[in-house]
Coordinates of C-alpha atoms and ligand atoms in Angstrom, one line a residue:
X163 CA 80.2 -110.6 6.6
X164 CA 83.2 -110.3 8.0
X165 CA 84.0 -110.2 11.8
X166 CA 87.2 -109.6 13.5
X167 CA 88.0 -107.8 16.7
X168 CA 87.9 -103.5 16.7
X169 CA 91.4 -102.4 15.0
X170 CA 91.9 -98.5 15.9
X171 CA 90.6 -97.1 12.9
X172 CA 87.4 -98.4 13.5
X173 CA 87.3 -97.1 17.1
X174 CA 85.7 -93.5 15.7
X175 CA 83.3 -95.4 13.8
X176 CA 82.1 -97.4 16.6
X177 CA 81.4 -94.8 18.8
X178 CA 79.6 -92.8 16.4
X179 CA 77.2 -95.9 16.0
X180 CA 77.1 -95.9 20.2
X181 CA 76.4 -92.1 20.1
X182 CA 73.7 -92.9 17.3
X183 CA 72.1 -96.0 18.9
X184 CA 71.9 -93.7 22.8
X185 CA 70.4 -90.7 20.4
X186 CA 67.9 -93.6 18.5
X187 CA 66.9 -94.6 22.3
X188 CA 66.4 -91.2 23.9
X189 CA 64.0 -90.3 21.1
X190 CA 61.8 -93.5 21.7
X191 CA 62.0 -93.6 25.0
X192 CA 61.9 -90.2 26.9
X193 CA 63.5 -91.5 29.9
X194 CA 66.4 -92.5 28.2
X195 CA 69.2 -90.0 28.5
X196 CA 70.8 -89.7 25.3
X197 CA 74.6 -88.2 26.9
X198 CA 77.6 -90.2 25.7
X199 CA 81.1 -88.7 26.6
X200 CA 82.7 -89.5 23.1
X201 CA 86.4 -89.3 24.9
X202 CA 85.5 -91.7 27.8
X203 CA 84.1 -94.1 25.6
X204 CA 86.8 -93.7 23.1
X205 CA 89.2 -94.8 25.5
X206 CA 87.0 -97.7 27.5
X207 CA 86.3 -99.3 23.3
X208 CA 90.6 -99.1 23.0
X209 CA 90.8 -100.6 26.5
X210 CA 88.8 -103.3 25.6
X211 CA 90.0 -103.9 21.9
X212 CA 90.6 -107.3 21.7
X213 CA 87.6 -108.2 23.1
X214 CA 85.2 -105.6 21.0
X215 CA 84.0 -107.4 18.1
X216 CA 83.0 -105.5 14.5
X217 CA 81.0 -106.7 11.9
X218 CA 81.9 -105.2 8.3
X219 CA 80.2 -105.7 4.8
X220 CA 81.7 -104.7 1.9
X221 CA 84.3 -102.8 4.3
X222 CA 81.9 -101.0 5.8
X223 CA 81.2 -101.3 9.4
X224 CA 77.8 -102.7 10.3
X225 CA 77.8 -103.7 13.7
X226 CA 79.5 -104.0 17.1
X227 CA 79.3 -106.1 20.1
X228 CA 81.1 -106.0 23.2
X229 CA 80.1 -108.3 26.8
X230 CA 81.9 -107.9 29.8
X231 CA 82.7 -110.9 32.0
X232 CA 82.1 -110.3 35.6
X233 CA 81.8 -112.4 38.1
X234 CA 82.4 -116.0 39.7
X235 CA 81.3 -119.3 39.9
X236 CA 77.8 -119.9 39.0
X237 CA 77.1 -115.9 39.0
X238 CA 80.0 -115.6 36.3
X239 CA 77.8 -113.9 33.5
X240 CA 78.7 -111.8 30.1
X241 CA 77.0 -108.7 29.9
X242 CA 75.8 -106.7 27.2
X243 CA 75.0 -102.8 28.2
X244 CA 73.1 -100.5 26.0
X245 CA 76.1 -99.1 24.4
X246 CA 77.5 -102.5 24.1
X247 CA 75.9 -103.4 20.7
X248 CA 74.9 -101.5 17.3
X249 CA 73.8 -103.6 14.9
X250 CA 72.4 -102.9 11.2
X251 CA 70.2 -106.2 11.5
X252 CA 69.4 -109.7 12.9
X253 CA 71.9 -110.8 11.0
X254 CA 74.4 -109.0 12.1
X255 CA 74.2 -109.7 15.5
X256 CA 74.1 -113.4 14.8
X257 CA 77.5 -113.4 13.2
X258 CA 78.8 -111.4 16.2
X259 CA 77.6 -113.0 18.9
X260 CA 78.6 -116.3 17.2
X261 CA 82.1 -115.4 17.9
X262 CA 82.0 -113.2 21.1
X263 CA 79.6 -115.8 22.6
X264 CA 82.6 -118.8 22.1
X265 CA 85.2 -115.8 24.0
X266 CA 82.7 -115.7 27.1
X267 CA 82.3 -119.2 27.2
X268 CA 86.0 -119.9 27.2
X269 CA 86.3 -116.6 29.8
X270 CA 83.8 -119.4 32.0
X271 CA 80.4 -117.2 31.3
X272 CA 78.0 -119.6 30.5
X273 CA 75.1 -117.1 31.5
X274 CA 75.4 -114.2 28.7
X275 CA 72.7 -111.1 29.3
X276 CA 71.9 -108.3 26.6
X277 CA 70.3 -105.2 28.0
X278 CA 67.8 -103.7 25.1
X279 CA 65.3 -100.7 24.8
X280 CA 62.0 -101.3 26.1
X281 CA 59.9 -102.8 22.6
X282 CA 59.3 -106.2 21.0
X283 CA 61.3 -104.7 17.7
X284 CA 64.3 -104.0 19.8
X285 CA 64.2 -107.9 21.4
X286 CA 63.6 -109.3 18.2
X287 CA 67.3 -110.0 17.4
X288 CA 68.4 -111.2 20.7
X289 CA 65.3 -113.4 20.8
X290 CA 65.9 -115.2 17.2
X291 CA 69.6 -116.3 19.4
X292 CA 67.7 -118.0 22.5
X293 CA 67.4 -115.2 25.0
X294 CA 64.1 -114.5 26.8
X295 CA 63.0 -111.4 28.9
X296 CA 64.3 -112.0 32.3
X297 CA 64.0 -108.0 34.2
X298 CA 62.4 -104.7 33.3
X299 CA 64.7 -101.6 34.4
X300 CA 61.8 -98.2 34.8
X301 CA 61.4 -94.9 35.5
X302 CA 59.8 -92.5 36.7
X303 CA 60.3 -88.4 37.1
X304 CA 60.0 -87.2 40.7
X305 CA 57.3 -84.4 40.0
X306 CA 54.0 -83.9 40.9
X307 CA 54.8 -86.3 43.7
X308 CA 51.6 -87.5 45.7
X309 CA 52.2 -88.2 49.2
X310 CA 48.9 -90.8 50.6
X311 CA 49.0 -91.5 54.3
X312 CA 49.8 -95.0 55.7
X313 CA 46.7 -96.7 56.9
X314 CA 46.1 -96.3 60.7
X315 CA 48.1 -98.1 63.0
X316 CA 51.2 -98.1 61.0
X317 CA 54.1 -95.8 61.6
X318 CA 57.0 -94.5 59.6
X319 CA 60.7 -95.6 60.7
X320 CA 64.2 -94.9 59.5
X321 CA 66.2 -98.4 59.3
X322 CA 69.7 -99.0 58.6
X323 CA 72.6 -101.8 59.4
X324 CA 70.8 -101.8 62.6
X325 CA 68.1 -103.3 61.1
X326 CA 69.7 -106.1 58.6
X327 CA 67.4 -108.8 60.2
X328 CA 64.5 -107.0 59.3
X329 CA 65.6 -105.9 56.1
X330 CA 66.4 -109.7 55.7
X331 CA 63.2 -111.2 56.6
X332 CA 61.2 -108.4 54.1
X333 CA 64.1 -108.9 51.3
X334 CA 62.8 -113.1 51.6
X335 CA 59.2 -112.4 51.5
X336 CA 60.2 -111.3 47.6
X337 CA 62.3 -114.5 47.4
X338 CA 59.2 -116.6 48.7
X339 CA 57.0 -115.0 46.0
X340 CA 59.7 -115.0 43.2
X341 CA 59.9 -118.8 43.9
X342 CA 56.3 -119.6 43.2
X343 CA 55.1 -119.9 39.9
X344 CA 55.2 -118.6 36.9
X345 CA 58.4 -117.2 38.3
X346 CA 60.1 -120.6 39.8
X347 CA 63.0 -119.1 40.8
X348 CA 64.1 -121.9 43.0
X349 CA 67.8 -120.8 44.1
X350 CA 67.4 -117.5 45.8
X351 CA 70.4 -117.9 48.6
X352 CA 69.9 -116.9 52.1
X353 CA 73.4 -116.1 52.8
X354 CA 74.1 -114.0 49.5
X355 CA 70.3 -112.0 50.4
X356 CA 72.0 -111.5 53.9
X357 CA 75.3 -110.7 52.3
X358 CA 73.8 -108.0 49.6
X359 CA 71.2 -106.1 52.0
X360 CA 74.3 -105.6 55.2
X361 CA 76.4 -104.3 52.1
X362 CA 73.9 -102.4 50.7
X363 CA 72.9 -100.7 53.7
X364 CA 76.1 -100.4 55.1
X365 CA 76.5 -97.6 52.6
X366 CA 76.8 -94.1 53.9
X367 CA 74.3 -93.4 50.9
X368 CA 71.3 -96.1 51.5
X369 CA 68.5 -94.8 52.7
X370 CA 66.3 -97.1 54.8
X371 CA 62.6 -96.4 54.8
X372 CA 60.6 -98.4 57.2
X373 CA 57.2 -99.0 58.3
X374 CA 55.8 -100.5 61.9
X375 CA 52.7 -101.5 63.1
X376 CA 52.6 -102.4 66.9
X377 CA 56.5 -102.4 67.3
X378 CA 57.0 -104.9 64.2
X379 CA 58.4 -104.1 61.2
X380 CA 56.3 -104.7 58.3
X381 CA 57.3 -103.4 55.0
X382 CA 60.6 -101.4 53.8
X383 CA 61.9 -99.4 50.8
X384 CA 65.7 -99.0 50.1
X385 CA 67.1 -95.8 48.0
X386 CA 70.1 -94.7 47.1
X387 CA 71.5 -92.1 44.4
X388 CA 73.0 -94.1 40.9
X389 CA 76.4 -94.3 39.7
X390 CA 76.3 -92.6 36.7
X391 CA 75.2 -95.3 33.8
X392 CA 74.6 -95.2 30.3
X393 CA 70.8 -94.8 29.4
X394 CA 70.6 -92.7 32.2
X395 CA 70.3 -89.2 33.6
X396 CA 72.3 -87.5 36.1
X397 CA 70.8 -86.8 39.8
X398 CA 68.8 -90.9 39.3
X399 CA 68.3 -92.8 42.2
X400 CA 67.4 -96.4 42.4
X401 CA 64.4 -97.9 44.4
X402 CA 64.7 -101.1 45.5
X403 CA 64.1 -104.5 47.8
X404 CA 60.5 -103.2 48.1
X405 CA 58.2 -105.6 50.3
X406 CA 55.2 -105.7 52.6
X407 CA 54.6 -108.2 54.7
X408 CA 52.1 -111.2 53.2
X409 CA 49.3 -110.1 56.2
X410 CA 49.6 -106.5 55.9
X411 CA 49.6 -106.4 51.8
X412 CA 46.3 -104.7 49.7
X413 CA 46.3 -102.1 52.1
X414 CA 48.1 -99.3 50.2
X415 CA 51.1 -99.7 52.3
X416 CA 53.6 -100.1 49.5
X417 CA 52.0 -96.8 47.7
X418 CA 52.5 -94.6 50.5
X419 CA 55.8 -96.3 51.4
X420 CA 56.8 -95.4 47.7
X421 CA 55.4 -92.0 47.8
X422 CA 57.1 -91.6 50.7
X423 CA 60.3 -93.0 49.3
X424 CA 60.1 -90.8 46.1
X425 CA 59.4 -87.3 47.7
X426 CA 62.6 -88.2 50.1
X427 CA 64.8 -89.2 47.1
X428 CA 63.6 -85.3 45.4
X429 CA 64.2 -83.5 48.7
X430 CA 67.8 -85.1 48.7
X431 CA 68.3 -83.1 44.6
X432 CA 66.7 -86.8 42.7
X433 CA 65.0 -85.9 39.5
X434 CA 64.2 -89.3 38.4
X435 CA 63.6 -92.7 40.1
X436 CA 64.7 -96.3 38.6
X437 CA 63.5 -99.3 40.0
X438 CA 63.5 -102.9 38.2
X439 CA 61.4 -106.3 38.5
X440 CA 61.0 -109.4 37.4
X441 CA 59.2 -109.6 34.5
X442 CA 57.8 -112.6 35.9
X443 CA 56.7 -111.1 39.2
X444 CA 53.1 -109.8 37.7
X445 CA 52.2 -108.7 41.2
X446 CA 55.1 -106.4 41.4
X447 CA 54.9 -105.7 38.0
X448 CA 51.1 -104.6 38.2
X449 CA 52.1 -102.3 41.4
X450 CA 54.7 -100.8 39.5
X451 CA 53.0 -99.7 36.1
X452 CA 50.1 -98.6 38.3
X453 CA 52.3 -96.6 40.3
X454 CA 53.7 -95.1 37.3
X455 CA 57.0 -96.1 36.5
X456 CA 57.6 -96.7 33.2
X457 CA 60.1 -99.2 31.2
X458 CA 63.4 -98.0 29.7
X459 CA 65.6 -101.1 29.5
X460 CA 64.9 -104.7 29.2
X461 CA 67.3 -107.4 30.4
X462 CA 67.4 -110.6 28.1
X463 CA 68.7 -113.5 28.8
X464 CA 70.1 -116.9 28.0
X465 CA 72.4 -119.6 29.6
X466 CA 73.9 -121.7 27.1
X467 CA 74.7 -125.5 27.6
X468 CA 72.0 -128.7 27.3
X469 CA 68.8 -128.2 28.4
Ligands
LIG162 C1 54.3 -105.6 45.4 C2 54.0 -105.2 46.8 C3 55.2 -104.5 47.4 C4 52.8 -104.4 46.9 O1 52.6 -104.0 48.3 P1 51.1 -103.6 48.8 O2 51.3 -102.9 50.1 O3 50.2 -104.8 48.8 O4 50.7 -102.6 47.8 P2 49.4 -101.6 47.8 O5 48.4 -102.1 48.8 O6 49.8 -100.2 47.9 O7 48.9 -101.9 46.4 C5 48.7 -103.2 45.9 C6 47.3 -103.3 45.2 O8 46.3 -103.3 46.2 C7 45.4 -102.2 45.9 N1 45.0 -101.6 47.1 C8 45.6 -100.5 47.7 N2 44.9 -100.2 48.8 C9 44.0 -101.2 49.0 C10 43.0 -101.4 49.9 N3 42.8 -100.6 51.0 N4 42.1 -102.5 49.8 C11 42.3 -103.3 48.7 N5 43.2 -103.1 47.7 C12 44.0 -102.0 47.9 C13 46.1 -101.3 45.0 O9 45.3 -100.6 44.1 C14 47.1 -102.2 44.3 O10 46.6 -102.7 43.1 P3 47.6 -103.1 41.9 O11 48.5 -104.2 42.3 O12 46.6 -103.5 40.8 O13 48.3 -101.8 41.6 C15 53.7 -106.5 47.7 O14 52.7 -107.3 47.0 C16 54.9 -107.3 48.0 O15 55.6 -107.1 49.0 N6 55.1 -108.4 47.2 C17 56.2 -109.3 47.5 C18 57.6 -108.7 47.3 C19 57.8 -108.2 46.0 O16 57.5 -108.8 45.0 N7 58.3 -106.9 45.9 C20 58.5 -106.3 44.7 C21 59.9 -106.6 44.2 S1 60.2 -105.8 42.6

């Protein structure tokens, strides 16, 4: 096997394997959209030549695999999309990542993440090199939507920048659980959560969605229409920072909260909804494939170093 970085006359090769590997998805995975603007990523794989690895075998291309470094500090991560890899076999992708893995770590990205359809055959690879589940990315088509009523004594709200301490003390009670176990994630900061939401909601796009009992706020749901994205269609919105307070959860507040979340997001044009947890938060995980969403993408994960 030999791997070097993409020379231009494999460029039209690559993208045919992208175009082939989006197609391979969609079919599996119904909401998957299969579109790939050959021109655009024609252009982005020249762009980012030197750092777009190819695998060939007897001359023939067999694989690709291209990370982008983003980030700083700690956060400083290489990521993998779902056009950022096509490879024949395990084998493949272990002599690629062999040598893009040693570019990120010199480029300071010691955490490297791979996004992969939804299916232990499609983790397989990336889990033979280290990396473990660490998100789900789902979906869900805004049809038939149901619309349940909040419990009595609770009232919707619209929120907003005007309500960042709110939206900070909800966005924690998901940090409080996501630091128990099995999740243990220990090193949620309160000044990047603060940071995220005011920026987040800040945005002429967020949508707020609040709900109050007896003048407190108690739960919230945060929407906002997606930036297009590979693996997924046009007119998709994202769900997210959903929580209920601890005291008022079991109630059916998140499902109507949702509901009402999702009928908003189709009366603004949405035809699907995304959201994403942690694959370790089975609470959240259990509301959300009981809700109906459904996984498309699946982020693995691995930090290299000693453990
Ligand atoms: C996940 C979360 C949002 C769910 O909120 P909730 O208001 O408790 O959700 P609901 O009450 O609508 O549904 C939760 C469960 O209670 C059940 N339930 C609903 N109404 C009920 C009632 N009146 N009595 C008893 N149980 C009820 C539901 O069937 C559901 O069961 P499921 O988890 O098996 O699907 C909430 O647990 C939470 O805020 N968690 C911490 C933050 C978090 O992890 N957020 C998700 C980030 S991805």
């Amino acid at each position: 096997m030999d791997v070097a970085p993409l020379s231009p006359e494999d460029v039209d090769a690559v993208v045919t394997r992208i175009a082939r590997r989006l197609r391979d998805d969609a079919r599996r995975n119904h909401l998957v959209a299969p579109a790939l603007d050959r021109a655009t990523t024609t252009d982005a794989l020249r762009a980012a030549a030197s750092s777009v690895w190819v695998a060939r075998r007897g001359g023939v291309v067999v694989g690709h695999l291209y990370g982008a470094v983003l980030g700083d500090g700690a956060d400083r991560a290489a990521w993998v999309g779902p056009d950022g890899s096509s490879c024949d076999d395990s084998e493949t992708l272990a002599s690629l990542y062999a040598v893009a893995g040693r570019e990120w770590i010199n480029a300071g990205a010691t955490r490297h993440v791979a996004w992969a359809l939804d299916g232990a055959a499609h983790h397989a690879p990336w889990l033979e090199l280290g990396f473990a589940r660490s998100s789900v990315r789902a979906s869900r088509r805004l049809t038939g939507q149901r619309a349940r009523p909040l419990p009595v004594g609770y009232r919707w709200r619209h929120g907003g920048i005007d309500h960042l301490d709110a939206a900070v003390m909800l966005g924690r009670e998901i940090d409080r659980v996501q630091a128990l176990g099995p999740s243990f994630l220990l090193d949620a900061g309160e000044e990047s959560l603060r940071t995220n939401l005011a920026d987040t909601l800040d945005d002429p796009e967020t949508i707020h969605h609040l709900v109050e009992y007896g003048g407190d706020v108690v739960a919230q749901a945060i929407i906002f229409p997606l930036d297009p994205r590979r693996g997924s269609f046009d007119d998709s919105w994202h769900l997210s920072t959903v929580a209920v307070a601890r005291e008022h959860q079991h109630r059916g507040i998140a499902t109507a909260l949702v509901d009402h979340a999702l009928a908003d997001a189709r009366a603004r044009g949405g035809q699907i909804m995304e959201t994403s947890w942690r694959v370790t938060n089975r609470d959240a995980q259990r509301f959300w494939l009981h809700y109906g969403f459904r996984p498309t993408y699946v982020r693995l994960q691995r930090r290299v170093g000693s453990d």
